[in-house]
CSV table of C-alpha atoms in Angstrom, one decimal:
chain,number,residue,atom,x,y,z
A,1,GLU,CA,-19.0,-0.4,-9.2
A,2,ASP,CA,-16.2,-1.8,-7.1
A,3,GLN,CA,-13.2,0.5,-6.7
A,4,VAL,CA,-9.8,0.5,-5.1
A,5,THR,CA,-7.8,3.8,-4.6
A,6,GLN,CA,-4.3,3.9,-3.3
A,7,SER,CA,-2.5,6.9,-1.9
A,8,PRO,CA,-0.1,8.5,-2.2
A,9,GLU,CA,1.0,7.5,-5.7
A,10,ALA,CA,4.6,7.9,-4.7
A,11,LEU,CA,6.4,8.2,-1.4
A,12,ARG,CA,10.0,9.0,-0.6
A,13,LEU,CA,11.3,8.2,2.9
A,14,GLN,CA,14.6,8.5,4.5
A,15,GLU,CA,15.9,5.2,6.0
A,16,GLY,CA,14.3,4.8,9.4
A,17,GLU,CA,11.5,7.3,8.7
A,18,SER,CA,8.3,5.4,9.4
A,19,SER,CA,5.1,6.1,7.4
A,20,SER,CA,1.8,4.5,6.1
A,21,LEU,CA,0.3,3.7,2.8
A,22,ASN,CA,-3.4,3.9,2.3
A,23,CYS,CA,-5.8,1.7,0.3
A,24,SER,CA,-9.5,2.8,0.3
A,25,TYR,CA,-12.1,0.6,-1.3
A,26,THR,CA,-15.8,0.4,-2.2
A,27,VAL,CA,-17.0,-3.1,-2.7
A,28,SER,CA,-20.3,-4.9,-2.1
A,29,GLY,CA,-19.4,-7.6,0.4
A,30,LEU,CA,-15.6,-7.8,1.1
A,31,ARG,CA,-14.3,-11.3,0.9
A,32,GLY,CA,-10.6,-10.3,1.4
A,33,LEU,CA,-8.1,-7.5,1.0
A,34,PHE,CA,-4.7,-8.3,-0.3
A,35,TRP,CA,-1.3,-6.5,-0.3
A,36,TYR,CA,1.4,-7.2,-2.8
A,37,ARG,CA,4.9,-5.9,-3.3
A,38,GLN,CA,6.2,-5.5,-6.8
A,39,ASP,CA,9.9,-4.9,-7.7
A,40,PRO,CA,10.7,-3.3,-11.1
A,41,GLY,CA,10.5,-5.8,-14.0
A,42,LYS,CA,9.0,-8.6,-11.8
A,43,GLY,CA,5.6,-10.0,-10.9
A,44,PRO,CA,3.8,-8.9,-7.8
A,45,GLU,CA,4.7,-10.9,-4.7
A,46,PHE,CA,2.0,-11.7,-2.1
A,47,LEU,CA,2.4,-10.0,1.3
A,48,PHE,CA,-0.8,-10.2,3.4
A,49,THR,CA,-4.5,-11.1,3.2
A,50,LEU,CA,-7.0,-9.4,5.6
A,51,TYR,CA,-10.5,-10.6,5.9
A,52,SER,CA,-12.4,-8.5,8.5
A,53,ALA,CA,-12.3,-5.1,10.1
A,54,GLY,CA,-9.9,-4.9,13.0
A,55,GLU,CA,-7.6,-7.6,11.6
A,56,GLU,CA,-3.9,-6.9,11.6
A,57,LYS,CA,-1.0,-8.8,10.0
A,58,GLU,CA,2.7,-8.3,10.4
A,59,LYS,CA,5.9,-9.2,8.5
A,60,GLU,CA,9.2,-7.8,9.4
A,61,ARG,CA,8.9,-4.0,9.1
A,62,LEU,CA,5.4,-4.2,7.6
A,63,LYS,CA,2.1,-4.2,9.3
A,64,ALA,CA,-1.3,-4.2,7.5
A,65,THR,CA,-4.5,-3.2,9.1
A,66,LEU,CA,-8.1,-3.2,7.9
A,67,THR,CA,-11.2,-1.1,8.6
A,68,LYS,CA,-14.6,-1.3,6.9
A,69,LYS,CA,-13.5,1.3,4.3
A,70,GLU,CA,-9.8,1.2,4.1
A,71,SER,CA,-6.5,-0.6,4.8
A,72,PHE,CA,-3.2,0.8,5.9
A,73,LEU,CA,0.3,-0.7,5.2
A,74,HIS,CA,2.5,0.7,8.0
A,75,ILE,CA,6.2,0.7,7.4
A,76,THR,CA,8.3,0.9,10.5
A,77,ALA,CA,11.9,2.1,10.2
A,78,PRO,CA,12.2,1.3,6.5
A,79,LYS,CA,15.3,0.3,4.8
A,80,PRO,CA,16.4,0.9,1.2
A,81,GLU,CA,15.5,-2.7,0.3
A,82,ASP,CA,11.9,-1.9,1.1
A,83,SER,CA,11.8,0.3,-2.0
A,84,ALA,CA,9.2,-1.2,-4.4
A,85,THR,CA,5.6,-0.6,-5.6
A,86,TYR,CA,3.0,-1.8,-3.1
A,87,LEU,CA,-0.3,-2.9,-4.6
A,88,CYS,CA,-3.6,-3.3,-2.8
A,89,ALA,CA,-6.4,-5.5,-4.2
A,90,VAL,CA,-9.9,-6.4,-3.0
A,91,GLN,CA,-12.0,-9.5,-3.5
A,92,ALA,CA,-15.8,-9.4,-3.3
A,93,TYR,CA,-18.3,-12.1,-2.7
A,94,ASN,CA,-19.8,-13.2,-6.0
A,95,ARG,CA,-22.5,-15.8,-5.6
A,96,GLY,CA,-22.4,-18.6,-8.1
A,97,SER,CA,-19.0,-17.7,-9.4
A,98,THR,CA,-15.8,-19.6,-8.9
A,99,LEU,CA,-13.8,-16.7,-10.2
A,100,GLY,CA,-12.8,-14.8,-7.1
A,101,ARG,CA,-11.7,-11.8,-9.1
A,102,LEU,CA,-9.3,-9.3,-7.6
A,103,TYR,CA,-9.7,-5.6,-8.2
A,104,PHE,CA,-6.4,-3.8,-8.0
A,105,GLY,CA,-5.4,-0.3,-7.1
A,106,ARG,CA,-2.7,1.5,-9.1
A,107,GLY,CA,-0.1,1.1,-6.4
A,108,THR,CA,2.2,3.3,-4.3
A,109,GLN,CA,5.7,3.6,-5.4
A,110,LEU,CA,7.9,3.7,-2.3
A,111,THR,CA,11.5,4.8,-2.4
A,112,VAL,CA,13.7,4.6,0.7
A,113,TRP,CA,16.9,6.5,0.5
A,114,PRO,CA,19.9,5.9,2.8
B,1,SER,CA,4.3,-26.7,-3.8
B,2,GLN,CA,2.8,-24.7,-6.6
B,3,THR,CA,4.8,-22.8,-9.1
B,4,ILE,CA,4.0,-20.7,-12.1
B,5,HIS,CA,6.2,-20.3,-15.1
B,6,GLN,CA,5.9,-17.6,-17.7
B,7,TRP,CA,8.1,-17.1,-20.7
B,8,PRO,CA,9.8,-15.4,-22.4
B,9,ALA,CA,11.0,-12.8,-20.0
B,10,THR,CA,11.6,-10.2,-22.7
B,11,LEU,CA,10.5,-10.0,-26.3
B,12,VAL,CA,11.0,-7.4,-29.1
B,13,GLN,CA,8.6,-7.9,-32.0
B,14,PRO,CA,8.0,-5.9,-35.2
B,15,VAL,CA,4.6,-4.4,-35.9
B,16,GLY,CA,2.4,-6.9,-37.7
B,17,SER,CA,4.1,-9.9,-36.4
B,18,PRO,CA,2.4,-12.7,-34.4
B,19,LEU,CA,2.7,-13.2,-30.7
B,20,SER,CA,2.5,-16.2,-28.4
B,21,LEU,CA,3.2,-16.0,-24.7
B,22,GLU,CA,2.9,-19.1,-22.6
B,23,CYS,CA,2.2,-19.7,-18.9
B,24,THR,CA,2.1,-23.0,-17.1
B,25,VAL,CA,1.2,-23.8,-13.5
B,26,GLU,CA,2.6,-26.8,-11.6
B,27,GLY,CA,1.5,-28.5,-8.4
B,28,THR,CA,-2.3,-27.8,-8.6
B,29,SER,CA,-5.3,-28.8,-10.6
B,30,ASN,CA,-8.1,-26.8,-12.2
B,31,PRO,CA,-6.7,-23.4,-11.3
B,32,ASN,CA,-8.3,-20.1,-12.3
B,33,LEU,CA,-5.9,-18.5,-14.8
B,34,TYR,CA,-5.5,-14.8,-15.7
B,35,TRP,CA,-3.6,-12.6,-18.1
B,36,TYR,CA,-2.9,-9.1,-17.1
B,37,ARG,CA,-1.2,-6.2,-18.8
B,38,GLN,CA,0.6,-3.5,-16.7
B,39,ALA,CA,1.4,-0.1,-18.3
B,40,ALA,CA,3.4,2.5,-16.5
B,41,GLY,CA,1.2,4.6,-14.2
B,42,ARG,CA,-2.0,2.6,-15.2
B,43,GLY,CA,-2.0,-0.3,-12.9
B,44,LEU,CA,-3.0,-3.9,-13.7
B,45,GLN,CA,-5.5,-4.4,-16.5
B,46,LEU,CA,-7.2,-7.8,-16.6
B,47,LEU,CA,-7.2,-9.0,-20.2
B,48,PHE,CA,-8.5,-12.6,-20.0
B,49,TYR,CA,-9.4,-15.1,-17.4
B,50,SER,CA,-10.3,-18.8,-17.5
B,51,VAL,CA,-12.0,-21.1,-15.0
B,52,GLY,CA,-11.5,-24.3,-17.0
B,53,ILE,CA,-10.1,-25.9,-20.1
B,54,GLY,CA,-11.4,-24.1,-23.2
B,55,GLN,CA,-13.3,-21.5,-21.1
B,56,ILE,CA,-12.0,-18.0,-21.8
B,57,SER,CA,-13.5,-14.8,-20.9
B,58,SER,CA,-12.3,-11.4,-22.3
B,59,GLU,CA,-12.4,-8.3,-20.2
B,60,VAL,CA,-11.6,-5.7,-22.9
B,61,PRO,CA,-11.8,-5.7,-26.7
B,62,GLN,CA,-8.4,-5.7,-28.2
B,63,ASN,CA,-5.9,-7.2,-30.6
B,64,LEU,CA,-5.2,-10.2,-28.4
B,65,SER,CA,-6.7,-13.6,-27.7
B,66,ALA,CA,-6.2,-16.3,-25.2
B,67,SER,CA,-6.5,-20.1,-25.1
B,68,ARG,CA,-6.4,-22.8,-22.5
B,69,PRO,CA,-5.6,-26.0,-24.3
B,70,GLN,CA,-4.7,-27.9,-21.1
B,71,ASP,CA,-5.7,-27.6,-17.5
B,72,ARG,CA,-2.5,-25.8,-16.4
B,73,GLN,CA,-1.6,-24.0,-19.6
B,74,PHE,CA,-2.6,-20.6,-20.6
B,75,ILE,CA,-1.5,-18.9,-23.8
B,76,LEU,CA,-1.8,-15.3,-24.9
B,77,SER,CA,-1.7,-14.7,-28.7
B,78,SER,CA,-2.0,-12.1,-31.4
B,79,LYS,CA,-2.1,-12.5,-35.1
B,80,LYS,CA,-0.7,-9.0,-35.8
B,81,LEU,CA,0.9,-6.9,-33.1
B,82,LEU,CA,0.3,-3.2,-32.8
B,83,LEU,CA,2.6,-0.6,-31.2
B,84,SER,CA,-0.1,-0.2,-28.5
B,85,ASP,CA,0.4,-3.9,-27.5
B,86,SER,CA,3.7,-3.0,-25.9
B,87,GLY,CA,3.7,-3.5,-22.2
B,88,PHE,CA,4.4,-5.8,-19.3
B,89,TYR,CA,2.3,-9.0,-19.4
B,90,LEU,CA,1.6,-11.0,-16.3
B,91,CYS,CA,0.1,-14.4,-15.9
B,92,ALA,CA,-1.5,-15.4,-12.6
B,93,TRP,CA,-3.4,-18.3,-11.0
B,94,SER,CA,-5.7,-18.7,-8.1
B,95,ARG,CA,-7.6,-21.5,-6.5
B,96,GLY,CA,-11.4,-21.3,-6.5
B,97,GLY,CA,-13.4,-18.3,-5.6
B,98,SER,CA,-11.4,-17.1,-2.7
B,99,GLY,CA,-7.8,-16.3,-1.9
B,100,GLY,CA,-5.2,-14.3,-3.7
B,101,TYR,CA,-3.4,-14.7,-6.9
B,102,THR,CA,0.1,-16.0,-7.5
B,103,PHE,CA,1.8,-14.2,-10.3
B,104,GLY,CA,4.4,-15.2,-12.8
B,105,SER,CA,7.6,-13.3,-13.4
B,106,GLY,CA,6.2,-11.4,-16.3
B,107,THR,CA,7.0,-10.7,-20.0
B,108,ARG,CA,8.3,-7.3,-21.2
B,109,LEU,CA,6.9,-7.0,-24.7
B,110,THR,CA,8.2,-4.2,-26.9
B,111,VAL,CA,6.6,-3.8,-30.4
B,112,VAL,CA,8.8,-1.8,-32.8
């Protein structure tokens, strides 16, 4: 069964203290891995899509990387406004289906304090 | 550009009352549509998905139902709400079998 596990569940960082969030997955034929940011009381907001091992994407202080078994979301010199829950999701190849279902992890709640 | 609208933003309903949450997508045709529920510490739970008008698939047995009366409209309903139906409900859409989802802003439902 396809599975996505995120760690840690919660992370507290001081402003400027860089760190990484982990997303490990088991899926038969990865079509894509997605990172989302979710602020309290709001819907998840798309950040990145990664398709193949070795791929990297960057956006401001965030950098996502992908291997064959896991993805990392690196946060460099975070600021308080980076505080949010970060969700990881994987999409598998599904022959004959137009669904493209995403399997989500439970997220990492990041708090950055000044 | 594509946009997704979900309403209401918050809702407080008594136990046993009916429910209707609506989601509409603009700027695209024949989207895949999804209803999720998010409970604290439990992640996103897929409730229903639809790949076309009138086509609804249910992921978990529950007190809820979904309908897709128009191509870009997705409705989540209940005839009689339970306390356990409280949660944060999210609508999302995607295009075809690849690519990510775009989420609505969510509805916070409290059943009292």
